Each structure stands twice: as C-alpha cells, then as structure tokens.
Short mmCIF file of C-alpha atoms and ligand atoms in Angstrom, two decimals:
data_model
loop_
_atom_site.label_atom_id
_atom_site.label_comp_id
_atom_site.label_asym_id
_atom_site.label_seq_id
_atom_site.Cartn_x
_atom_site.Cartn_y
_atom_site.Cartn_z
CA MET A 843 8.29 -5.97 -24.48
CA LYS A 844 8.49 -2.25 -22.52
CA VAL A 845 9.10 -1.85 -19.39
CA ILE A 846 9.52 1.22 -16.76
CA ARG A 847 13.03 1.07 -15.66
CA VAL A 848 14.54 4.13 -13.61
CA ASN A 849 18.16 3.18 -14.36
CA SER A 850 19.21 5.47 -11.69
CA PRO A 851 17.82 8.20 -9.32
CA LYS A 852 15.72 11.18 -11.59
CA ASN A 853 16.52 8.82 -14.27
CA LEU A 854 13.31 6.93 -15.64
CA GLU A 855 12.49 5.54 -18.96
CA ILE A 856 10.34 3.47 -20.79
CA CYS A 857 12.60 0.68 -22.57
CA ASP A 858 12.43 -2.18 -24.77
CA VAL A 859 13.92 -5.48 -23.19
CA PRO A 860 13.27 -8.66 -24.41
CA GLU A 861 9.78 -10.64 -23.45
CA PRO A 862 10.66 -13.29 -20.68
CA GLU A 863 10.37 -16.66 -22.51
CA LYS A 864 11.58 -19.08 -20.36
CA VAL A 865 8.85 -20.32 -17.41
CA ASP A 866 10.52 -22.97 -14.85
CA SER A 867 8.10 -25.72 -13.75
CA GLU A 868 6.74 -23.89 -10.68
CA GLU A 869 6.51 -20.46 -12.51
CA ILE A 870 4.10 -18.42 -14.28
CA LEU A 871 3.97 -16.10 -17.28
CA VAL A 872 1.64 -12.77 -16.51
CA LYS A 873 0.30 -10.41 -18.79
CA VAL A 874 0.44 -7.04 -16.92
CA LYS A 875 -3.07 -5.40 -17.09
CA ALA A 876 -2.71 -2.85 -14.54
CA ALA A 877 -0.62 -1.13 -12.15
CA GLY A 878 -0.89 1.47 -9.16
CA ILE A 879 1.76 4.18 -8.61
CA CYS A 880 2.73 4.25 -5.18
CA GLY A 881 4.44 6.78 -3.08
CA SER A 882 7.54 4.28 -2.75
CA ASP A 883 7.74 4.21 -6.54
CA LEU A 884 8.43 8.06 -6.30
CA HIS A 885 10.84 7.53 -3.96
CA ILE A 886 12.58 5.56 -5.81
CA TYR A 887 12.46 7.60 -8.72
CA HIS A 888 14.00 10.43 -6.91
CA GLY A 889 16.49 8.65 -5.12
CA THR A 890 14.90 8.82 -1.89
CA SER A 891 14.38 5.26 -0.97
CA PRO A 892 16.12 4.40 1.82
CA VAL A 893 15.88 0.62 0.35
CA ALA A 894 15.88 0.59 -3.22
CA THR A 895 18.80 -0.41 -5.64
CA TYR A 896 19.40 0.40 -9.19
CA PRO A 897 18.94 0.03 -12.53
CA ARG A 898 15.26 -0.94 -11.42
CA VAL A 899 11.83 -1.65 -12.88
CA ILE A 900 9.40 -0.36 -10.40
CA GLY A 901 5.54 -0.92 -9.87
CA HIS A 902 4.71 -3.42 -6.66
CA GLU A 903 0.92 -2.69 -6.80
CA PHE A 904 -0.06 -4.78 -10.08
CA VAL A 905 -2.86 -7.59 -11.47
CA GLY A 906 -2.72 -9.20 -14.92
CA GLU A 907 -3.57 -12.38 -16.70
CA ILE A 908 -2.00 -15.86 -17.11
CA VAL A 909 -0.35 -16.35 -20.42
CA LYS A 910 1.97 -19.44 -19.66
CA VAL A 911 2.15 -21.84 -16.92
CA GLY A 912 4.57 -24.38 -15.98
CA SER A 913 4.80 -28.01 -16.20
CA LYS A 914 4.09 -28.37 -12.01
CA VAL A 915 1.59 -25.44 -11.67
CA GLU A 916 -1.51 -26.94 -10.73
CA ASP A 917 -4.20 -24.94 -9.36
CA LEU A 918 -3.47 -22.31 -11.68
CA ASN A 919 -4.38 -21.84 -15.65
CA VAL A 920 -3.82 -20.09 -18.44
CA GLY A 921 -6.75 -17.22 -19.01
CA ASP A 922 -6.89 -16.59 -14.90
CA HIS A 923 -7.08 -13.25 -13.43
CA VAL A 924 -4.44 -12.54 -10.61
CA VAL A 925 -2.49 -10.04 -8.20
CA VAL A 926 0.83 -10.47 -7.39
CA ASP A 927 2.66 -10.43 -4.01
CA PRO A 928 5.54 -8.23 -3.88
CA VAL A 929 6.72 -9.60 -1.21
CA VAL A 930 9.87 -12.07 -1.42
CA SER A 931 10.94 -13.61 1.54
CA CYS A 932 13.57 -16.58 2.49
CA GLY A 933 11.22 -18.60 4.64
CA GLU A 934 14.06 -19.42 7.07
CA CYS A 935 15.04 -16.87 9.12
CA TYR A 936 13.76 -16.22 12.58
CA PRO A 937 11.10 -13.69 11.52
CA CYS A 938 9.83 -16.12 8.26
CA SER A 939 9.92 -19.05 10.99
CA ILE A 940 6.93 -16.95 13.24
CA GLY A 941 5.12 -16.18 10.11
CA ARG A 942 6.31 -12.76 9.52
CA ASN A 943 8.19 -13.00 6.15
CA ASN A 944 7.22 -9.43 5.72
CA VAL A 945 10.11 -8.63 7.61
CA CYS A 946 12.22 -11.60 6.73
CA ALA A 947 15.61 -10.54 7.57
CA SER A 948 16.62 -10.28 3.80
CA VAL A 949 13.17 -9.55 2.59
CA LYS A 950 13.08 -8.53 -1.26
CA VAL A 951 10.11 -6.47 -2.72
CA ARG A 952 9.21 -6.64 -6.23
CA GLY A 953 9.67 -3.43 -7.71
CA VAL A 954 11.86 -2.25 -4.75
CA HIS A 955 15.03 -4.65 -4.30
CA VAL A 956 14.13 -7.16 -7.38
CA ASP A 957 12.16 -6.02 -10.46
CA GLY A 958 9.00 -5.40 -10.27
CA GLY A 959 4.95 -4.72 -12.13
CA PHE A 960 5.47 -1.70 -14.63
CA ALA A 961 6.37 -4.20 -17.59
CA GLU A 962 4.35 -5.36 -20.04
CA TYR A 963 5.27 -9.75 -19.07
CA VAL A 964 6.38 -10.80 -15.60
CA VAL A 965 7.65 -14.27 -14.73
CA LEU A 966 6.40 -15.27 -11.24
CA PRO A 967 6.37 -18.19 -9.32
CA LYS A 968 3.14 -19.85 -8.78
CA THR A 969 3.45 -19.22 -5.04
CA SER A 970 3.90 -15.01 -5.79
CA VAL A 971 0.22 -14.94 -7.30
CA TYR A 972 -3.62 -15.03 -6.15
CA LYS A 973 -6.60 -15.47 -8.18
CA ILE A 974 -8.58 -13.01 -8.29
CA SER A 975 -12.44 -12.72 -9.95
CA ASP A 976 -13.03 -11.87 -13.20
CA GLU A 977 -15.23 -9.43 -12.75
CA LEU A 978 -13.28 -7.22 -10.96
CA SER A 979 -11.72 -4.43 -13.50
CA TRP A 980 -8.45 -4.25 -13.60
CA GLU A 981 -7.98 -0.85 -12.46
CA GLU A 982 -9.72 -1.71 -9.19
CA ALA A 983 -8.25 -4.95 -8.98
CA ALA A 984 -4.72 -2.79 -8.87
CA LEU A 985 -5.89 -1.84 -5.18
CA ILE A 986 -5.81 -4.87 -3.72
CA GLU A 987 -2.40 -4.67 -2.36
CA PRO A 988 -3.08 -1.29 -0.99
CA PHE A 989 -5.46 -2.95 0.67
CA THR A 990 -3.00 -5.64 2.26
CA ILE A 991 -1.36 -2.83 3.65
CA ALA A 992 -4.49 -1.43 5.21
CA ALA A 993 -5.13 -5.24 6.54
CA GLN A 994 -1.89 -5.38 8.11
CA VAL A 995 -2.24 -1.89 9.97
CA ALA A 996 -5.81 -3.50 11.42
CA ASP A 997 -4.24 -6.50 12.63
CA ARG A 998 -0.61 -4.84 14.02
CA GLY A 999 -3.03 -1.90 15.73
CA GLY A 1000 -5.39 -4.90 17.20
CA ILE A 1001 -8.28 -2.83 15.84
CA THR A 1002 -11.53 -4.20 16.92
CA GLU A 1003 -15.58 -2.43 16.93
CA LYS A 1004 -14.58 -0.98 20.49
CA ASP A 1005 -11.53 1.07 18.93
CA SER A 1006 -11.60 4.42 18.37
CA VAL A 1007 -8.86 5.16 15.92
CA LEU A 1008 -7.28 8.15 14.25
CA ILE A 1009 -5.94 8.27 11.04
CA MET A 1010 -3.19 10.88 10.67
CA GLY A 1011 -3.15 11.65 6.50
CA ALA A 1012 -5.95 11.04 4.05
CA GLY A 1013 -3.74 10.09 1.09
CA PRO A 1014 -4.09 6.38 -0.83
CA ILE A 1015 -3.17 4.53 2.56
CA GLY A 1016 -5.13 6.44 5.01
CA LEU A 1017 -7.86 6.01 2.64
CA VAL A 1018 -7.43 2.30 2.69
CA ILE A 1019 -6.88 1.92 6.16
CA LEU A 1020 -9.75 4.39 6.66
CA GLN A 1021 -11.91 1.58 4.57
CA VAL A 1022 -10.68 -1.26 6.64
CA VAL A 1023 -11.38 -0.21 10.01
CA LYS A 1024 -14.65 1.08 9.24
CA LYS A 1025 -15.39 -2.33 8.04
CA ILE A 1026 -14.14 -3.42 11.25
CA GLY A 1027 -16.86 -1.49 13.31
CA ALA A 1028 -14.83 1.35 15.00
CA LYS A 1029 -15.09 4.57 15.18
CA CYS A 1030 -12.62 6.65 12.99
CA MET A 1031 -11.53 10.08 12.85
CA VAL A 1032 -8.91 11.27 9.85
CA ALA A 1033 -6.51 14.35 9.74
CA ASP A 1034 -5.05 15.47 6.49
CA LEU A 1035 -4.19 19.33 5.52
CA ILE A 1036 -6.04 18.94 1.94
CA ASP A 1037 -9.84 19.39 2.34
CA LYS A 1038 -10.70 17.56 -0.77
CA ARG A 1039 -9.07 14.71 0.65
CA LEU A 1040 -10.97 14.88 3.89
CA GLU A 1041 -14.16 15.06 1.71
CA LEU A 1042 -13.68 11.85 0.05
CA ALA A 1043 -12.44 10.24 3.46
CA LYS A 1044 -16.12 11.81 4.91
CA GLU A 1045 -17.73 10.32 1.92
CA ILE A 1046 -15.66 7.08 2.43
CA GLY A 1047 -17.44 6.48 5.96
CA ALA A 1048 -15.00 8.80 8.21
CA ASP A 1049 -16.54 9.56 11.12
CA MET A 1050 -14.85 12.87 11.60
CA VAL A 1051 -12.49 14.88 9.51
CA ILE A 1052 -10.38 17.41 10.44
CA ASN A 1053 -8.22 19.79 8.74
CA SER A 1054 -4.91 19.90 10.72
CA SER A 1055 -3.92 23.19 9.26
CA LYS A 1056 -7.29 25.11 10.72
CA GLN A 1057 -8.34 22.88 13.55
CA ASP A 1058 -6.23 21.61 16.73
CA VAL A 1059 -6.24 17.78 16.26
CA SER A 1060 -5.27 17.22 19.86
CA GLU A 1061 -8.25 19.54 20.96
CA ILE A 1062 -10.52 17.99 18.53
CA VAL A 1063 -9.80 14.41 19.81
CA PHE A 1064 -9.39 14.85 23.52
CA ALA A 1065 -13.21 16.44 23.16
CA GLU A 1066 -14.30 13.33 21.07
CA THR A 1067 -13.18 10.79 23.11
CA ASN A 1068 -14.15 12.31 27.02
CA GLY A 1069 -10.47 13.52 27.63
CA LEU A 1070 -9.19 9.91 26.87
CA GLY A 1071 -7.36 9.93 23.60
CA VAL A 1072 -7.50 7.40 20.83
CA THR A 1073 -7.23 4.24 21.43
CA VAL A 1074 -5.19 3.39 18.05
CA ALA A 1075 -3.57 6.10 16.00
CA VAL A 1076 -2.07 5.57 12.68
CA GLU A 1077 0.45 7.69 11.56
CA ALA A 1078 0.39 7.18 7.75
CA VAL A 1079 2.34 10.55 6.96
CA GLY A 1080 5.79 9.85 7.85
CA LEU A 1081 6.73 12.95 9.79
CA PRO A 1082 8.70 13.09 13.23
CA GLU A 1083 6.56 15.38 14.71
CA LEU A 1084 3.12 13.67 13.64
CA PHE A 1085 4.56 10.61 15.69
CA GLU A 1086 5.25 13.00 18.74
CA LYS A 1087 1.99 13.97 18.24
CA VAL A 1088 0.24 10.48 18.21
CA ILE A 1089 1.89 9.45 21.17
CA LYS A 1090 0.57 12.38 23.49
CA ILE A 1091 -3.25 12.12 22.02
CA THR A 1092 -3.25 8.06 22.30
CA ALA A 1093 -5.13 6.35 25.41
CA PRO A 1094 -3.44 4.58 28.29
CA ALA A 1095 -3.41 0.98 27.13
CA GLY A 1096 -3.57 2.35 23.45
CA ARG A 1097 -1.98 1.43 20.46
CA ILE A 1098 0.23 3.79 18.02
CA VAL A 1099 1.09 2.08 14.41
CA VAL A 1100 3.78 3.78 12.23
CA LEU A 1101 4.05 3.31 8.60
CA GLY A 1102 6.58 6.17 7.93
CA PHE A 1103 9.64 5.44 6.11
CA VAL A 1104 11.79 8.21 7.57
CA ASP A 1105 15.07 7.99 9.36
CA LYS A 1106 14.37 11.37 11.05
CA PRO A 1107 14.64 11.15 14.84
CA SER A 1108 11.54 12.48 16.53
CA GLN A 1109 11.62 13.74 20.33
CA ILE A 1110 9.06 11.19 22.26
CA PRO A 1111 9.50 11.67 25.98
CA GLU A 1112 9.71 7.71 27.57
CA LEU A 1113 7.05 8.60 30.55
CA GLU A 1114 4.32 8.99 27.84
CA ILE A 1115 5.08 5.29 26.73
CA THR A 1116 5.57 3.59 30.23
CA LYS A 1117 2.97 5.42 31.93
CA LYS A 1118 -0.11 4.61 29.80
CA GLU A 1119 1.87 1.38 28.30
CA LEU A 1120 1.61 2.28 25.04
CA ASP A 1121 2.32 0.03 22.43
CA VAL A 1122 4.10 1.55 19.48
CA ARG A 1123 4.10 -0.70 16.59
CA GLY A 1124 5.52 -0.72 13.17
CA SER A 1125 3.49 -2.38 9.99
CA ARG A 1126 5.22 -2.93 6.69
CA LEU A 1127 4.12 -4.76 3.76
CA HIS A 1128 1.75 -7.83 4.97
CA THR A 1129 1.36 -11.28 6.61
CA ASN A 1130 -0.33 -13.32 4.60
CA LYS A 1131 -3.34 -10.89 4.32
CA PHE A 1132 -4.30 -11.69 0.27
CA PRO A 1133 -6.39 -14.30 0.53
CA GLN A 1134 -8.62 -12.00 2.78
CA VAL A 1135 -8.00 -9.08 0.92
CA VAL A 1136 -9.25 -10.75 -2.46
CA LYS A 1137 -12.29 -12.72 -0.99
CA TRP A 1138 -13.44 -8.89 0.43
CA PHE A 1139 -12.67 -7.47 -3.41
CA ASN A 1140 -14.74 -10.94 -4.90
CA ASN A 1141 -17.22 -10.28 -2.78
CA ARG A 1142 -17.83 -6.54 -3.21
CA GLU A 1143 -17.21 -5.59 0.63
CA LEU A 1144 -14.70 -2.53 -0.37
CA ASN A 1145 -15.05 0.33 -2.34
CA PRO A 1146 -12.28 0.98 -3.98
CA LYS A 1147 -13.59 2.91 -6.87
CA PRO A 1148 -13.77 6.24 -5.41
CA LEU A 1149 -10.15 5.91 -4.82
CA ILE A 1150 -8.68 5.92 -8.42
CA SER A 1151 -8.33 9.32 -9.68
CA HIS A 1152 -6.73 9.42 -12.61
CA VAL A 1153 -6.04 5.88 -15.15
CA PHE A 1154 -2.75 6.54 -17.43
CA HIS A 1155 -1.55 4.52 -20.56
CA PHE A 1156 1.89 3.27 -18.92
CA THR A 1157 3.49 4.79 -21.52
CA GLU A 1158 2.15 8.00 -20.23
CA ILE A 1159 3.98 7.63 -17.09
CA LYS A 1160 5.73 10.77 -17.10
CA GLU A 1161 2.45 12.46 -17.04
CA ALA A 1162 1.07 10.06 -14.54
CA ILE A 1163 4.00 11.22 -12.24
CA ASN A 1164 3.85 14.95 -12.99
CA LEU A 1165 0.06 14.84 -12.37
CA ILE A 1166 1.09 13.38 -8.77
CA GLU A 1167 3.72 15.60 -7.60
CA ASN A 1168 2.10 19.22 -8.85
CA ASN A 1169 -1.45 18.27 -7.87
CA SER A 1170 -1.49 16.33 -4.47
CA THR A 1171 -5.48 18.25 -4.17
CA ASP A 1172 -6.99 15.99 -7.03
CA THR A 1173 -5.00 13.07 -7.17
CA CYS A 1174 -5.54 9.88 -5.34
CA LYS A 1175 -4.60 6.54 -6.24
CA VAL A 1176 -3.27 6.60 -9.97
CA VAL A 1177 -3.15 3.60 -11.87
CA LEU A 1178 -1.11 2.27 -15.06
CA ARG A 1179 -3.33 0.60 -17.68
CA PHE A 1180 -0.72 -1.87 -19.89
CA GLU A 1181 -3.60 -2.64 -22.92
MN1 LIG B 619 2.60 0.43 -2.56
#
C-alpha cells in the first residue's frame, strides 16, 4: 500500500510499505477514504513542528471504512464508516485521571508522534474510532476532527450565548470555531488580513468581519462592545503580537483562548490580567469531543462544505501543498481522496 511519509524535514515521499496484515483482537483495519491537510502537517514537512518525530506518516484528520475487525470487537462491523480520534494517551497520569487526556503527560498524536492517516490502510484500537453516518460524503467527514478542535475552544472559553467573541484568524480553524460559536448563539467578530477569507466568514455567519491590514481591530472591538471589550478572544493565528493585542481588548472577567504553537515570547503586562481578572487558557486537541461533533455532523447541524476549497487525490500531495503555500487567498481546507 502507499503512504505519504515525511522521512526528514523537506523530504516527503509517497512510498510503498507492506499492507498491515495483523489485526489484534481489540483492533480494526480501516481503509482510509479521505483526509484533510492541516497547517501542522505542513510544519512537520518543513521541520518547524516543535513536537513531531521522523520518519513520519503524516495526517491526523482522516476517515474511512472498516475492512476487518478483531475477534473481541463487538460494536463495530466491516463496512462501517468511521472517523479517527488522533489523540493517544496513557490513561494514568494526572491530566488523564481528571479527564484531560488531550494533555496527557505522554500524549501522542497520530500523524505527529506516531504514524497517521495519509495511508491507504491503518490499524487502530477499536476505542480510537467513532461511527459516522453513511450519508456524509468522505470529504465533508474529514472535517469532523477540525470541528473537535472548535468544540474544545468553545469549552475552554466557556462560551455561552451571552458572549461577544473575537476570533483572530479566518483560516480553516478560525472558520470552524466561528461555526461552533454561532451554533452556541454568541455574537462573533472575525479578524484576518485576507478579504476573501473574511467574505467566507461573513457567509458562514460572522456578525462582523475586520480586515486588520486596513482597519484598527481595537477601535472596532471597543466601538462594538460599548467600550467594554470582547468577553472571549480566540487567538487562532499564533503570533506573539496578537496574543498581546487580545489581552488588551478582552473585557473584565473575560477569557482568552490560545491555539498557537509558537515559542516566541509575548510582552504581556501582568497588570492587564490581574486588574481584569482574565482567564488565559490554552486549547489543544480535544477532550472527548467526537461524540458531540459526530452527532452534529450526522444531524447536518454544521456546514462543513463551504470550508473545503480543493480536493486532490493523495498521490497529488505535492501539488496540494504547493497550492496551499502559494495561494492562501483561494485555499481553505484542502482534502485528499484515497480512492
Ligand atoms: Mn488539524
């Protein structure tokens, strides 16, 4: 079978490896059907991921059909359509013991620390997959995992319908967060540098969009919130200066949710956090968000389709990466097909 493997930074190849044969009693064999390309896959490709190890079969946003089940697998059958949870945790450390296995002390993410889903077949423990409706297209189902990221942000930010939310960044992650925020019923502003992305944000339901290359985000935020600031700010770009900015424009008793994997320090005065009693919260992966998000998808309560800008066959991975990196205006989520 073929897999997309990053052997070392900048060295990506489609290579032939033996098809997995052995499926243990509690495992299943999945024929991958579609997988989304994420910014973090590109970081692994370029050698700028702070966590990845090499060589690595990348891809963590993937769905497929079960083609074999182990002898002790009862709730899953050959032919079932499933989405894969990329998080692998120990189940025993402190974070695992309080239900936060996404930040397990030895967390491993498929496609990052262990081999992932850009492969024709993958063997998985039965507990790592969730059944999805057969009526979802494979391409849209590949968006389930990114929506678990959004559900986690909403959870970490304690977002309710009373909130006014600002999302920094209208890339695929900013846009999935926007959908979940609007589903909750909060007011939502989105800022980005690219007009085309902001137009999409508007179509998806943003109450206001801000082009931060032409408009002053702080001025607009304070004008729109009677001088109070937003009650929740989501930093979905990953830039120290944006982290600094959102601290200033978040209301007293507000929350700041950060998703960036940036190790450059920010200059944040302690005063801002103390006097407004701000909560600054990281959001990484998800804690048990698949059941909820799968339900939303099966019931068609979300709108993933407008986020898919391009679909490529997996053998065209290099063309797909080129497009994402050279045309950020026209690309949103790019999905690979495996059929
Ligand atoms: Mn991702």
